[in-house]
Amino acid sequence: MRRSRNEVARWRMSRQIKRRRARWLEGQSRRYGRMHVIRHKLNQQQRRSILFVNQMV
């Protein structure tokens, strides 16, 4: 079955939009993961420094 040019164009655009959204979402989650790791490391450092200070006193 042959599709009209408009149909093909619409189909291509929708595919492109889906792909773009998926990529964006993946990027967001990757960024969030990185932020999460950084926060976790900072918290650990603070905890360790507090423990160290308590041991010194």
PDB file of C-alpha atoms in Angstrom:
ATOM      1  CA  MET A   1       0.000   0.000   0.000  1.00  0.00           C
ATOM      2  CA  ARG A   2       1.448   3.327  -1.061  1.00  0.00           C
ATOM      3  CA  ARG A   3       1.451   6.219   1.368  1.00  0.00           C
ATOM      4  CA  SER A   4       0.961   9.856   0.441  1.00  0.00           C
ATOM      5  CA  ARG A   5       3.862  12.274   0.857  1.00  0.00           C
ATOM      6  CA  ASN A   6       2.081  13.999   3.720  1.00  0.00           C
ATOM      7  CA  GLU A   7       1.579  10.726   5.554  1.00  0.00           C
ATOM      8  CA  VAL A   8       5.228   9.790   5.135  1.00  0.00           C
ATOM      9  CA  ALA A   9       6.346  13.211   6.349  1.00  0.00           C
ATOM     10  CA  ARG A  10       4.052  13.021   9.368  1.00  0.00           C
ATOM     11  CA  TRP A  11       5.312   9.529  10.196  1.00  0.00           C
ATOM     12  CA  ARG A  12       8.960  10.619   9.923  1.00  0.00           C
ATOM     13  CA  MET A  13       8.376  13.661  12.111  1.00  0.00           C
ATOM     14  CA  SER A  14       6.640  11.621  14.801  1.00  0.00           C
ATOM     15  CA  ARG A  15       9.516   9.096  14.787  1.00  0.00           C
ATOM     16  CA  GLN A  16      12.047  11.922  15.069  1.00  0.00           C
ATOM     17  CA  ILE A  17      10.169  13.504  17.975  1.00  0.00           C
ATOM     18  CA  LYS A  18       9.957  10.168  19.807  1.00  0.00           C
ATOM     19  CA  ARG A  19      13.668   9.589  19.334  1.00  0.00           C
ATOM     20  CA  ARG A  20      14.508  13.099  20.517  1.00  0.00           C
ATOM     21  CA  ARG A  21      12.342  12.717  23.632  1.00  0.00           C
ATOM     22  CA  ALA A  22      13.894   9.346  24.446  1.00  0.00           C
ATOM     23  CA  ARG A  23      17.390  10.780  24.109  1.00  0.00           C
ATOM     24  CA  TRP A  24      16.514  13.784  26.255  1.00  0.00           C
ATOM     25  CA  LEU A  25      15.029  11.555  28.951  1.00  0.00           C
ATOM     26  CA  GLU A  26      18.105   9.335  28.918  1.00  0.00           C
ATOM     27  CA  GLY A  27      20.315  12.409  29.301  1.00  0.00           C
ATOM     28  CA  GLN A  28      18.239  13.673  32.204  1.00  0.00           C
ATOM     29  CA  SER A  29      18.408  10.378  34.069  1.00  0.00           C
ATOM     30  CA  ARG A  30      22.154  10.146  33.422  1.00  0.00           C
ATOM     31  CA  ARG A  31      22.642  13.669  34.784  1.00  0.00           C
ATOM     32  CA  TYR A  32      20.472  12.876  37.790  1.00  0.00           C
ATOM     33  CA  GLY A  33      22.545   9.751  38.450  1.00  0.00           C
ATOM     34  CA  ARG A  34      25.735  11.792  38.390  1.00  0.00           C
ATOM     35  CA  MET A  35      24.285  14.402  40.747  1.00  0.00           C
ATOM     36  CA  HIS A  36      23.120  11.641  43.074  1.00  0.00           C
ATOM     37  CA  VAL A  37      26.622  10.110  43.187  1.00  0.00           C
ATOM     38  CA  ILE A  38      28.238  13.495  43.862  1.00  0.00           C
ATOM     39  CA  ARG A  39      25.808  14.248  46.703  1.00  0.00           C
ATOM     40  CA  HIS A  40      26.351  10.791  48.187  1.00  0.00           C
ATOM     41  CA  LYS A  41      30.137  11.242  48.138  1.00  0.00           C
ATOM     42  CA  LEU A  42      29.884  14.679  49.755  1.00  0.00           C
ATOM     43  CA  ASN A  43      27.672  13.280  52.511  1.00  0.00           C
ATOM     44  CA  GLN A  44      30.130  10.453  53.132  1.00  0.00           C
ATOM     45  CA  GLN A  45      33.034  12.897  53.349  1.00  0.00           C
ATOM     46  CA  GLN A  46      31.160  15.054  55.847  1.00  0.00           C
ATOM     47  CA  ARG A  47      30.268  12.002  57.927  1.00  0.00           C
ATOM     48  CA  ARG A  48      33.872  10.824  57.912  1.00  0.00           C
ATOM     49  CA  SER A  49      35.202  14.247  58.881  1.00  0.00           C
ATOM     50  CA  ILE A  50      32.719  14.456  61.771  1.00  0.00           C
ATOM     51  CA  LEU A  51      33.768  11.003  62.968  1.00  0.00           C
ATOM     52  CA  PHE A  52      37.423  12.007  62.690  1.00  0.00           C
ATOM     53  CA  VAL A  53      36.853  15.214  64.678  1.00  0.00           C
ATOM     54  CA  ASN A  54      34.982  13.269  67.400  1.00  0.00           C
ATOM     55  CA  GLN A  55      37.845  10.770  67.692  1.00  0.00           C
ATOM     56  CA  MET A  56      40.393  13.571  68.094  1.00  0.00           C
ATOM     57  CA  VAL A  57      38.527  15.234  71.000  1.00  0.00           C
TER      58      VAL A  57
END
